[in-house]
Tab-separated table of C-alpha atoms in Angstrom:
chain	number	residue	atom	x	y	z
A	1	MET	CA	9.989	28.322	-2.049
A	2	ALA	CA	7.813	26.286	-4.448
A	3	LEU	CA	10.518	23.613	-4.759
A	4	LEU	CA	10.798	23.378	-0.986
A	5	THR	CA	7.029	22.951	-0.676
A	6	HIS	CA	7.098	20.221	-3.331
A	7	LEU	CA	9.792	18.392	-1.351
A	8	LEU	CA	7.814	18.757	1.870
A	9	ALA	CA	4.601	17.528	0.220
A	10	CYS	CA	6.499	14.553	-1.188
A	11	ALA	CA	8.020	13.679	2.196
A	12	PHE	CA	4.618	14.091	3.846
A	13	GLY	CA	2.963	11.759	1.326
A	14	MET	CA	5.797	9.271	1.763
A	15	GLY	CA	4.812	8.772	5.394
A	16	SER	CA	1.229	7.831	4.560
A	17	TRP	CA	1.857	4.129	3.888
A	18	VAL	CA	5.602	3.647	4.364
A	19	ALA	CA	5.244	1.538	7.516
A	20	ILE	CA	2.858	-1.047	6.050
A	21	ASN	CA	4.662	-1.091	2.695
A	22	GLY	CA	7.858	-1.707	4.638
A	23	LEU	CA	6.244	-4.705	6.310
A	24	TRP	CA	5.164	-6.144	2.967
A	25	VAL	CA	8.612	-6.016	1.355
A	26	GLU	CA	10.141	-7.509	4.518
A	27	VAL	CA	7.697	-10.455	4.511
A	28	PRO	CA	10.105	-12.787	2.594
A	29	LEU	CA	12.482	-12.483	5.554
A	30	LEU	CA	9.874	-12.357	8.332
A	31	VAL	CA	8.240	-15.641	7.316
A	32	THR	CA	11.526	-17.480	7.813
A	33	VAL	CA	11.550	-16.490	11.502
A	34	LEU	CA	7.998	-15.834	12.717
A	35	PRO	CA	5.828	-18.855	13.637
A	36	GLU	CA	2.953	-17.817	11.317
A	37	GLN	CA	5.224	-18.545	8.322
A	38	TRP	CA	3.375	-18.197	4.996
A	39	TYR	CA	0.074	-17.470	6.713
A	40	LEU	CA	1.629	-14.162	7.777
A	41	PRO	CA	0.525	-12.154	4.661
A	42	SER	CA	-3.141	-12.974	5.294
A	43	TYR	CA	-2.745	-12.055	8.980
A	44	ILE	CA	-1.215	-8.714	8.008
A	45	THR	CA	-4.024	-8.089	5.513
A	46	ILE	CA	-6.824	-8.687	8.013
A	47	ILE	CA	-5.057	-6.644	10.720
A	48	ILE	CA	-4.760	-3.731	8.300
A	49	GLN	CA	-8.496	-3.851	7.694
A	50	MET	CA	-9.274	-4.076	11.418
A	51	ALA	CA	-7.380	-0.806	11.718
A	52	ASN	CA	-10.141	0.868	9.690
A	53	VAL	CA	-11.679	1.726	13.053
A	54	GLY	CA	-9.372	4.756	12.849
A	55	PRO	CA	-10.806	6.389	9.705
A	56	LEU	CA	-14.297	5.275	10.757
A	57	PHE	CA	-13.909	7.069	14.088
A	58	VAL	CA	-12.591	10.247	12.438
A	59	THR	CA	-15.386	10.216	9.846
A	60	LEU	CA	-18.174	9.681	12.386
A	61	MET	CA	-16.792	12.282	14.801
A	62	ASN	CA	-16.710	14.912	12.117
A	63	ARG	CA	-20.138	13.940	10.841
A	64	PHE	CA	-21.909	14.111	14.204
A	65	ARG	CA	-19.536	16.366	16.203
A	66	PRO	CA	-18.036	18.697	13.595
A	67	GLY	CA	-15.249	20.889	14.863
A	68	LEU	CA	-14.378	18.678	17.826
A	69	LEU	CA	-11.372	17.064	16.160
A	70	LYS	CA	-8.614	19.388	15.054
A	71	GLU	CA	-7.137	18.192	11.767
A	72	VAL	CA	-3.548	19.212	12.505
A	73	ALA	CA	-3.669	17.627	15.965
A	74	VAL	CA	-5.028	14.350	14.532
A	75	ILE	CA	-2.215	14.144	11.982
A	76	TYR	CA	0.428	14.958	14.600
A	77	ALA	CA	-1.007	12.221	16.831
A	78	ILE	CA	-1.139	9.444	14.244
A	79	VAL	CA	2.312	10.171	12.776
A	80	SER	CA	3.794	10.207	16.298
A	81	VAL	CA	2.164	6.823	16.973
A	82	GLY	CA	3.750	5.588	13.747
A	83	VAL	CA	7.210	6.723	14.829
A	84	VAL	CA	6.929	5.029	18.233
A	85	SER	CA	5.450	1.815	16.761
A	86	CYS	CA	8.222	1.510	14.161
A	87	LEU	CA	10.837	2.028	16.857
A	88	LEU	CA	9.293	-0.634	19.126
A	89	LEU	CA	8.917	-3.026	16.196
A	90	ALA	CA	12.650	-2.827	15.530
A	91	PHE	CA	13.331	-4.424	18.924
A	92	LEU	CA	10.254	-6.607	19.483
A	93	TRP	CA	9.401	-8.006	16.032
A	94	ASN	CA	10.729	-11.544	16.710
A	95	HIS	CA	9.324	-11.990	20.233
A	96	THR	CA	6.721	-14.756	20.507
A	97	SER	CA	4.086	-15.888	23.015
A	98	LEU	CA	2.184	-19.126	23.543
A	99	ILE	CA	-1.584	-19.057	23.010
A	100	ALA	CA	-3.464	-22.356	23.461
A	101	GLY	CA	-0.175	-24.191	23.128
A	102	THR	CA	0.683	-22.526	19.810
A	103	SER	CA	3.441	-19.983	19.332
A	104	HIS	CA	2.380	-16.600	17.915
A	105	SER	CA	4.280	-13.378	17.278
A	106	ILE	CA	1.940	-11.278	19.437
A	107	PRO	CA	4.152	-8.143	19.766
A	108	PHE	CA	4.635	-8.060	15.993
A	109	LEU	CA	0.894	-8.405	15.305
A	110	ILE	CA	-0.073	-5.758	17.884
A	111	LEU	CA	2.462	-3.239	16.567
A	112	THR	CA	1.345	-4.042	13.014
A	113	PHE	CA	-2.170	-3.024	14.070
A	114	PHE	CA	-0.943	0.357	15.338
A	115	LEU	CA	1.065	0.949	12.161
A	116	ALA	CA	-1.993	0.042	10.107
A	117	LEU	CA	-4.098	2.374	12.256
A	118	VAL	CA	-1.732	5.197	11.350
A	119	ASP	CA	-1.725	4.426	7.632
A	120	CYS	CA	-5.479	3.814	7.326
A	121	THR	CA	-6.318	7.008	9.201
A	122	SER	CA	-3.965	8.913	6.908
A	123	SER	CA	-6.377	8.138	4.038
A	124	VAL	CA	-9.012	10.466	5.531
A	125	THR	CA	-6.674	13.118	6.948
A	126	PHE	CA	-3.554	13.558	4.795
A	127	LEU	CA	-5.221	14.134	1.426
A	128	PRO	CA	-7.910	16.512	2.792
A	129	PHE	CA	-5.114	18.482	4.500
A	130	MET	CA	-3.472	18.922	1.085
A	131	MET	CA	-6.533	20.945	0.046
A	132	GLN	CA	-5.071	23.748	2.149
A	133	LEU	CA	-2.118	23.995	-0.259
A	134	GLN	CA	-2.043	25.034	-3.888
A	135	PRO	CA	-3.375	22.441	-6.378
A	136	GLN	CA	-0.020	21.570	-7.980
A	137	TYR	CA	1.158	19.968	-4.743
A	138	THR	CA	-1.523	17.249	-4.898
A	139	ASN	CA	0.322	15.259	-7.573
A	140	THR	CA	3.544	15.695	-5.610
A	141	PHE	CA	1.779	14.231	-2.601
A	142	PHE	CA	0.750	11.199	-4.683
A	143	ILE	CA	4.355	10.774	-5.839
A	144	GLY	CA	5.421	10.776	-2.195
A	145	GLU	CA	2.728	8.202	-1.459
A	146	GLY	CA	4.188	6.071	-4.230
A	147	LEU	CA	7.684	6.493	-2.802
A	148	SER	CA	6.348	4.961	0.413
A	149	GLY	CA	6.462	1.699	-1.520
A	150	LEU	CA	9.548	2.361	-3.651
A	151	ILE	CA	12.020	3.328	-0.921
A	152	PRO	CA	11.326	0.316	1.345
A	153	SER	CA	11.623	-1.881	-1.774
A	154	LEU	CA	15.046	-0.460	-2.596
A	155	ILE	CA	16.122	-0.955	1.012
A	156	ALA	CA	14.861	-4.558	0.877
A	157	LEU	CA	16.823	-5.090	-2.359
A	158	GLY	CA	19.978	-3.886	-0.638
A	159	GLN	CA	19.176	-6.071	2.342
A	160	GLY	CA	18.628	-9.173	0.197
A	161	SER	CA	15.661	-10.236	2.314
A	162	GLY	CA	14.296	-13.732	1.757
A	163	ILE	CA	16.898	-14.794	-0.836
A	164	SER	CA	17.362	-18.563	-0.746
A	165	SER	CA	19.071	-21.450	-2.489
A	166	CYS	CA	18.449	-25.192	-2.760
A	167	THR	CA	20.992	-27.222	-0.812
A	168	ASN	CA	21.532	-30.944	-1.325
A	169	VAL	CA	21.415	-32.551	2.123
A	170	SER	CA	22.240	-36.186	2.810
A	171	TYR	CA	21.110	-38.360	5.704
A	172	LYS	CA	21.388	-42.011	6.692
A	173	VAL	CA	18.419	-44.400	6.474
A	174	ASN	CA	18.420	-47.915	7.940
A	175	THR	CA	16.323	-50.450	6.025
A	176	THR	CA	15.635	-53.857	7.609
A	177	THR	CA	14.875	-56.822	5.337
A	178	GLY	CA	14.382	-60.084	7.223
A	179	ASN	CA	17.392	-60.454	9.525
A	180	GLU	CA	19.531	-58.003	7.565
A	181	THR	CA	19.763	-54.274	8.150
A	182	VAL	CA	21.091	-52.144	5.318
A	183	GLU	CA	22.244	-48.601	5.797
A	184	SER	CA	21.744	-46.298	2.826
A	185	THR	CA	22.330	-42.645	2.099
A	186	VAL	CA	19.412	-40.534	0.907
A	187	PHE	CA	19.852	-37.129	-0.695
A	188	HIS	CA	17.233	-34.474	-0.194
A	189	LEU	CA	16.948	-30.871	-1.419
A	190	GLU	CA	16.238	-28.316	1.302
A	191	THR	CA	15.601	-24.582	1.115
A	192	HIS	CA	18.499	-22.668	2.630
A	193	TYR	CA	17.917	-18.967	3.290
A	194	LEU	CA	20.944	-16.773	2.777
A	195	PRO	CA	21.735	-14.313	5.597
A	196	PRO	CA	20.632	-10.718	4.817
A	197	ASN	CA	23.191	-7.984	4.310
A	198	PHE	CA	21.799	-6.163	7.344
A	199	SER	CA	19.358	-7.152	10.050
A	200	THR	CA	15.622	-6.607	10.394
A	201	LEU	CA	16.463	-4.311	13.327
A	202	VAL	CA	18.289	-1.939	10.975
A	203	PHE	CA	15.442	-2.154	8.431
A	204	PHE	CA	12.798	-1.076	10.946
A	205	LEU	CA	15.065	1.669	12.285
A	206	LEU	CA	15.234	3.030	8.724
A	207	MET	CA	11.414	2.915	8.600
A	208	THR	CA	11.403	4.878	11.864
A	209	ALA	CA	13.643	7.515	10.277
A	210	MET	CA	11.231	7.816	7.333
A	211	MET	CA	8.278	8.325	9.685
A	212	LEU	CA	10.268	11.022	11.496
A	213	THR	CA	10.906	12.682	8.131
A	214	CYS	CA	7.155	12.697	7.497
A	215	LEU	CA	6.542	14.278	10.900
A	216	LEU	CA	9.079	17.048	10.250
A	217	ALA	CA	7.684	17.665	6.757
A	218	PHE	CA	4.192	18.057	8.179
A	219	PHE	CA	5.502	20.481	10.804
A	220	PHE	CA	6.878	22.760	8.076
A	221	LEU	CA	3.836	22.304	5.809
A	222	THR	CA	1.562	23.650	8.545
A	223	ARG	CA	3.581	26.850	8.317
A	224	GLN	CA	3.074	27.262	4.567
A	225	PRO	CA	0.565	29.803	3.204
A	226	ARG	CA	-2.849	28.160	2.928
A	227	VAL	CA	-5.321	28.582	0.119
A	228	TRP	CA	-8.756	27.004	0.249
A	229	GLU	CA	-10.755	26.172	-2.824
A	230	LEU	CA	-14.463	25.621	-2.310
A	231	SER	CA	-16.462	23.815	-4.955
A	232	GLN	CA	-20.021	24.867	-5.631
A	233	GLN	CA	-21.014	21.259	-6.243
A	234	HIS	CA	-20.880	18.400	-3.751
A	235	LEU	CA	-21.645	14.733	-4.179
A	236	PHE	CA	-23.070	14.628	-0.662
A	237	PRO	CA	-25.133	17.377	0.944
A	238	SER	CA	-23.154	17.345	4.181
A	239	ASN	CA	-19.444	18.079	4.118
A	240	ILE	CA	-17.021	16.292	6.386
A	241	VAL	CA	-14.447	18.745	7.690
A	242	LEU	CA	-11.894	18.583	10.461
A	243	ASN	CA	-12.213	21.920	12.240
A	244	SER	CA	-11.179	23.965	9.191
A	245	PHE	CA	-12.758	26.841	7.338
A	246	ASP	CA	-13.426	26.859	3.603
A	247	HIS	CA	-12.528	30.136	1.940
A	248	ILE	CA	-13.541	31.063	-1.558
A	249	LEU	CA	-10.610	32.142	-3.685
A	250	ASP	CA	-10.610	35.822	-4.468
A	251	ASP	CA	-9.099	37.327	-7.583
A	252	GLY	CA	-5.774	37.903	-5.888
A	253	ALA	CA	-5.535	34.298	-4.769
A	254	ASP	CA	-6.414	33.116	-8.243
A	255	SER	CA	-3.638	35.262	-9.646
A	256	HIS	CA	-1.193	33.939	-7.078
A	257	LEU	CA	-2.110	30.329	-7.878
A	258	SER	CA	-1.796	30.950	-11.591
A	259	LYS	CA	1.762	32.161	-11.154
A	260	GLY	CA	2.688	29.233	-8.950
A	261	TRP	CA	1.103	26.467	-11.031
A	262	SER	CA	3.602	24.501	-13.085
A	263	GLY	CA	1.400	21.629	-14.219
A	264	PRO	CA	0.681	20.360	-17.730
A	265	LYS	CA	0.118	23.000	-20.350
A	266	ASP	CA	-3.156	23.564	-22.130
A	267	PRO	CA	-2.508	23.552	-25.895
A	268	LYS	CA	-5.110	26.254	-26.362
A	269	GLY	CA	-3.907	28.632	-23.687
A	270	PRO	CA	-1.028	29.744	-21.517
A	271	GLY	CA	1.036	27.155	-19.713
A	272	ASP	CA	0.631	28.373	-16.145
A	273	ILE	CA	-3.029	27.879	-15.363
A	274	LEU	CA	-5.122	26.223	-12.738
A	275	PRO	CA	-6.457	22.736	-13.470
A	276	GLN	CA	-9.564	22.941	-15.592
A	277	LYS	CA	-12.745	22.350	-13.651
A	278	VAL	CA	-14.934	19.748	-15.293
A	279	SER	CA	-18.527	19.185	-14.298
A	280	TYR	CA	-19.479	15.589	-13.504
A	281	SER	CA	-22.974	14.225	-13.106
A	282	LEU	CA	-24.084	12.246	-10.061
A	283	THR	CA	-23.914	9.040	-12.126
A	284	GLN	CA	-20.334	9.764	-13.205
A	285	LEU	CA	-19.245	10.591	-9.650
A	286	THR	CA	-20.881	7.400	-8.386
A	287	LEU	CA	-18.946	5.462	-11.035
A	288	ILE	CA	-15.683	7.064	-9.880
A	289	TYR	CA	-16.337	6.126	-6.267
A	290	LEU	CA	-17.303	2.554	-7.224
A	291	LEU	CA	-14.085	2.230	-9.235
A	292	ILE	CA	-12.090	3.473	-6.249
A	293	ALA	CA	-13.706	0.884	-3.966
A	294	TRP	CA	-13.197	-1.939	-6.483
A	295	VAL	CA	-9.570	-1.081	-7.229
A	296	SER	CA	-8.772	-0.685	-3.523
A	297	SER	CA	-10.316	-4.068	-2.745
A	298	LEU	CA	-7.992	-5.661	-5.295
A	299	THR	CA	-4.786	-3.772	-4.516
A	300	ASN	CA	-5.113	-3.617	-0.718
A	301	GLY	CA	-7.205	-6.640	0.216
A	302	VAL	CA	-7.602	-9.458	-2.294
A	303	LEU	CA	-4.305	-9.807	-4.158
A	304	PRO	CA	-1.786	-9.053	-1.343
A	305	SER	CA	-3.160	-12.074	0.553
A	306	VAL	CA	-2.124	-14.460	-2.222
A	307	GLN	CA	1.048	-12.871	-3.625
A	308	SER	CA	3.271	-15.466	-1.965
A	309	TYR	CA	1.152	-18.312	-3.376
A	310	SER	CA	1.302	-16.931	-6.917
A	311	CYS	CA	5.061	-16.273	-6.900
A	312	LEU	CA	6.783	-18.848	-4.664
A	313	PRO	CA	6.184	-21.781	-7.067
A	314	TYR	CA	8.543	-19.977	-9.472
A	315	GLY	CA	11.236	-19.539	-6.821
A	316	HIS	CA	12.194	-17.165	-4.036
A	317	THR	CA	14.091	-14.885	-6.427
A	318	THR	CA	10.956	-14.450	-8.547
A	319	TYR	CA	8.905	-13.685	-5.443
A	320	HIS	CA	11.479	-11.166	-4.227
A	321	LEU	CA	11.583	-9.434	-7.636
A	322	THR	CA	7.791	-9.358	-7.829
A	323	ALA	CA	7.390	-7.787	-4.380
A	324	THR	CA	10.057	-5.201	-5.136
A	325	LEU	CA	9.254	-4.259	-8.745
A	326	SER	CA	5.500	-4.086	-8.160
A	327	SER	CA	6.180	-1.612	-5.338
A	328	MET	CA	8.295	0.426	-7.750
A	329	ALA	CA	5.424	0.487	-10.259
A	330	ASN	CA	3.320	2.581	-7.884
A	331	PRO	CA	5.473	5.761	-7.817
A	332	LEU	CA	6.258	5.342	-11.515
A	333	ALA	CA	2.525	5.417	-12.260
A	334	CYS	CA	2.203	8.555	-10.117
A	335	ILE	CA	4.998	10.262	-12.051
A	336	VAL	CA	3.379	9.296	-15.367
A	337	ALA	CA	0.077	10.709	-14.090
A	338	MET	CA	1.835	13.962	-13.225
A	339	PHE	CA	3.152	14.498	-16.758
A	340	LEU	CA	0.389	12.715	-18.699
A	341	PRO	CA	-2.785	13.493	-16.771
A	342	SER	CA	-6.157	12.389	-18.042
A	343	ARG	CA	-9.664	13.005	-16.747
A	344	SER	CA	-11.281	10.592	-19.185
A	345	LEU	CA	-13.737	8.286	-17.435
A	346	THR	CA	-13.479	5.897	-20.400
A	347	LEU	CA	-9.720	5.588	-19.837
A	348	MET	CA	-10.276	5.034	-16.116
A	349	VAL	CA	-12.705	2.202	-16.834
A	350	LEU	CA	-10.349	0.626	-19.409
A	351	LEU	CA	-7.419	0.788	-16.967
A	352	THR	CA	-9.582	-0.787	-14.270
A	353	VAL	CA	-10.585	-3.608	-16.625
A	354	ALA	CA	-6.957	-4.161	-17.672
A	355	GLY	CA	-5.711	-4.132	-14.075
A	356	THR	CA	-8.487	-6.525	-13.063
A	357	GLY	CA	-7.400	-8.849	-15.873
A	358	PHE	CA	-3.807	-8.909	-14.606
A	359	GLY	CA	-5.134	-9.482	-11.086
A	360	ALA	CA	-7.278	-12.385	-12.332
A	361	TYR	CA	-4.183	-14.029	-13.834
A	362	ASN	CA	-2.292	-13.601	-10.556
A	363	MET	CA	-5.220	-15.112	-8.647
A	364	ALA	CA	-5.467	-18.053	-11.053
A	365	ILE	CA	-1.766	-18.816	-10.613
A	366	ALA	CA	-2.201	-18.650	-6.826
A	367	VAL	CA	-5.077	-21.147	-6.990
A	368	MET	CA	-2.902	-23.509	-9.075
A	369	SER	CA	-0.093	-23.411	-6.505
A	370	PRO	CA	2.134	-25.350	-5.997
A	371	CYS	CA	2.030	-26.409	-9.679
A	372	PRO	CA	1.027	-23.383	-11.814
A	373	LEU	CA	1.368	-22.807	-15.538
A	374	LEU	CA	4.842	-22.590	-17.111
A	375	GLN	CA	6.507	-23.508	-13.827
A	376	GLN	CA	9.462	-25.182	-15.524
A	377	SER	CA	9.896	-22.357	-18.035
A	378	GLN	CA	11.619	-18.996	-17.646
A	379	TRP	CA	8.597	-17.513	-19.415
A	380	GLY	CA	6.533	-18.379	-16.361
A	381	ASP	CA	8.867	-16.297	-14.179
A	382	VAL	CA	8.806	-13.363	-16.583
A	383	ILE	CA	5.025	-13.406	-17.048
A	384	ILE	CA	4.168	-13.515	-13.335
A	385	VAL	CA	6.560	-10.637	-12.548
A	386	LEU	CA	5.199	-8.534	-15.438
A	387	SER	CA	1.614	-9.357	-14.470
A	388	TRP	CA	2.127	-8.094	-10.916
A	389	VAL	CA	3.962	-4.966	-12.097
A	390	LEU	CA	1.257	-4.097	-14.664
A	391	PHE	CA	-1.492	-4.895	-12.152
A	392	THR	CA	-0.002	-2.399	-9.685
A	393	GLY	CA	0.907	0.210	-12.303
A	394	THR	CA	-2.413	0.420	-14.156
A	395	LEU	CA	-4.550	0.550	-11.014
A	396	SER	CA	-2.210	3.042	-9.305
A	397	TYR	CA	-2.538	5.405	-12.293
A	398	MET	CA	-6.315	5.055	-12.143
A	399	LYS	CA	-6.411	5.911	-8.413
A	400	VAL	CA	-4.205	8.985	-8.877
A	401	MET	CA	-6.421	10.373	-11.633
A	402	ALA	CA	-9.526	9.722	-9.536
A	403	GLY	CA	-7.882	11.724	-6.743
A	404	VAL	CA	-7.068	14.595	-9.124
A	405	ILE	CA	-10.672	14.702	-10.371
A	406	LEU	CA	-12.124	14.737	-6.866
A	407	ARG	CA	-9.573	17.274	-5.646
A	408	SER	CA	-10.881	19.741	-8.231
A	409	ARG	CA	-14.374	19.441	-6.758
A	410	SER	CA	-14.209	19.797	-2.988
A	411	ARG	CA	-12.460	18.779	0.158
A	412	SER	CA	-15.310	16.509	1.239
A	413	ALA	CA	-14.980	14.639	-2.070
A	414	LEU	CA	-11.401	13.744	-1.089
A	415	VAL	CA	-12.544	12.587	2.338
A	416	TRP	CA	-15.042	10.245	0.675
A	417	TYR	CA	-12.228	9.077	-1.606
A	418	GLY	CA	-10.402	7.903	1.530
A	419	VAL	CA	-13.545	6.355	3.014
A	420	LEU	CA	-14.331	4.340	-0.136
A	421	GLU	CA	-10.692	3.333	-0.476
A	422	GLN	CA	-10.674	1.866	3.026
A	423	LEU	CA	-14.122	0.304	2.614
A	424	GLY	CA	-13.033	-1.509	-0.528
A	425	SER	CA	-9.841	-2.677	1.161
A	426	LEU	CA	-11.847	-3.982	4.126
A	427	LEU	CA	-14.283	-5.966	1.974
A	428	GLY	CA	-11.418	-7.500	-0.011
A	429	ALA	CA	-9.581	-8.594	3.130
A	430	LEU	CA	-12.704	-10.010	4.777
A	431	LEU	CA	-13.332	-12.067	1.645
A	432	MET	CA	-9.807	-13.488	1.443
A	433	PHE	CA	-9.004	-14.228	5.089
A	434	PRO	CA	-11.327	-17.270	5.437
A	435	LEU	CA	-10.350	-18.548	1.987
A	436	VAL	CA	-6.658	-18.519	2.939
A	437	ASN	CA	-6.699	-19.344	6.662
A	438	VAL	CA	-9.905	-21.328	7.217
A	439	TYR	CA	-10.750	-23.236	4.041
A	440	GLY	CA	-7.143	-23.657	2.860
A	441	LEU	CA	-7.957	-22.907	-0.768
A	442	PHE	CA	-4.336	-21.931	-1.460
A	443	LYS	CA	-1.395	-24.297	-1.020
A	444	SER	CA	2.090	-23.024	-0.167
A	445	ALA	CA	5.044	-24.148	-2.253
A	446	ASP	CA	8.568	-25.194	-1.364
A	447	TYR	CA	10.460	-24.474	-4.558
A	448	CYS	CA	13.174	-27.011	-3.737
A	449	ASN	CA	10.625	-29.819	-3.239
A	450	LEU	CA	7.752	-29.252	-5.613
A	451	PRO	CA	5.351	-32.215	-5.996
A	452	CYS	CA	4.857	-31.455	-9.674
A	453	PRO	CA	5.482	-33.535	-12.806
A	454	ALA	CA	8.584	-32.511	-14.700
């Protein structure tokens, strides 16, 4: 029964961000077809942040009209919207419309908004719902959330999306000198995109199947025995709840949880125990929330907008590997956090500083595009891929441990985790959108025709 619940929690967590993560790994193929081309990542980023109206609405409703929204009904609604949006996207993703004489992929952008609405709202509903289950399933949920990036990446690897080669193309040029016209042949390298192993239609249908899996997992999770753990300390005086009741664990429940807990062992006591409750001051909790907002702004808002600019100068293969392997780093970090947990605030700060350093390198390379450092060296390819993987891995581990710490306090602490996560993402996206789309700070690169000195 415990194994089944772990599988259900994992599948449920997988549906939290699978749709948007699927869009990101498919971007190398989408930009070859959609009229937005390499501006598409910044469009996706800002649309995702516009979708924060979802978590904002849920938060305000439960602050001023507590009990009006039913948590289970909200989750059923948003996951169902995700299923329908993925299905429609499979058939409408390449349809375009003219606006002010310019072609835009309006159906794609609208459906992206609904998918983002689902995923953003999941930040303030999915994790608080997990408070109803025993504590050991929280890490499993985070692993599932990480798989929402890994599985689409593996599918994109099998698809071969965005893989290209440089083709030598010749064309005739007539040059007139005086009364004589000379015809000459000019050779020119052009980027030729290889056809994918299966279509974008099939890819989005697979994303639809994953959202359906999440919906079914949630259906069975709502039928699992529920145990509520109420903390005596709260960061905020008013709790945000979604029509649920907090029950204090009695001795029998504690005994039941102790038998079911299979987490890391305490060297000074028995192996099967509940996670140790650690008291944190207001200053420490404020630091945790600030770290969450900062890390989310980097991972969800700032750096995704410039990933193509930092990787394309090294070639489409490098960009494809970066997008895929950095997505794989997320679930790997969650698994490491499950077996090597740490509640050290010092470690969290150090990981944040390290991840910010890797992000700064990625940003610097993006600013240098189309002629970044070590462009003609294989070391440049290796370093940029490793930098993106370590950037994702270190900050993902930090976010998981912040979630574990807040989960041990109260349900409202997890809700505020989601709120600060989305707030940070929003601020990061609002900062980057004008820099990319208005001021043109970043220059796109055609690897086959780079205007760089050899």
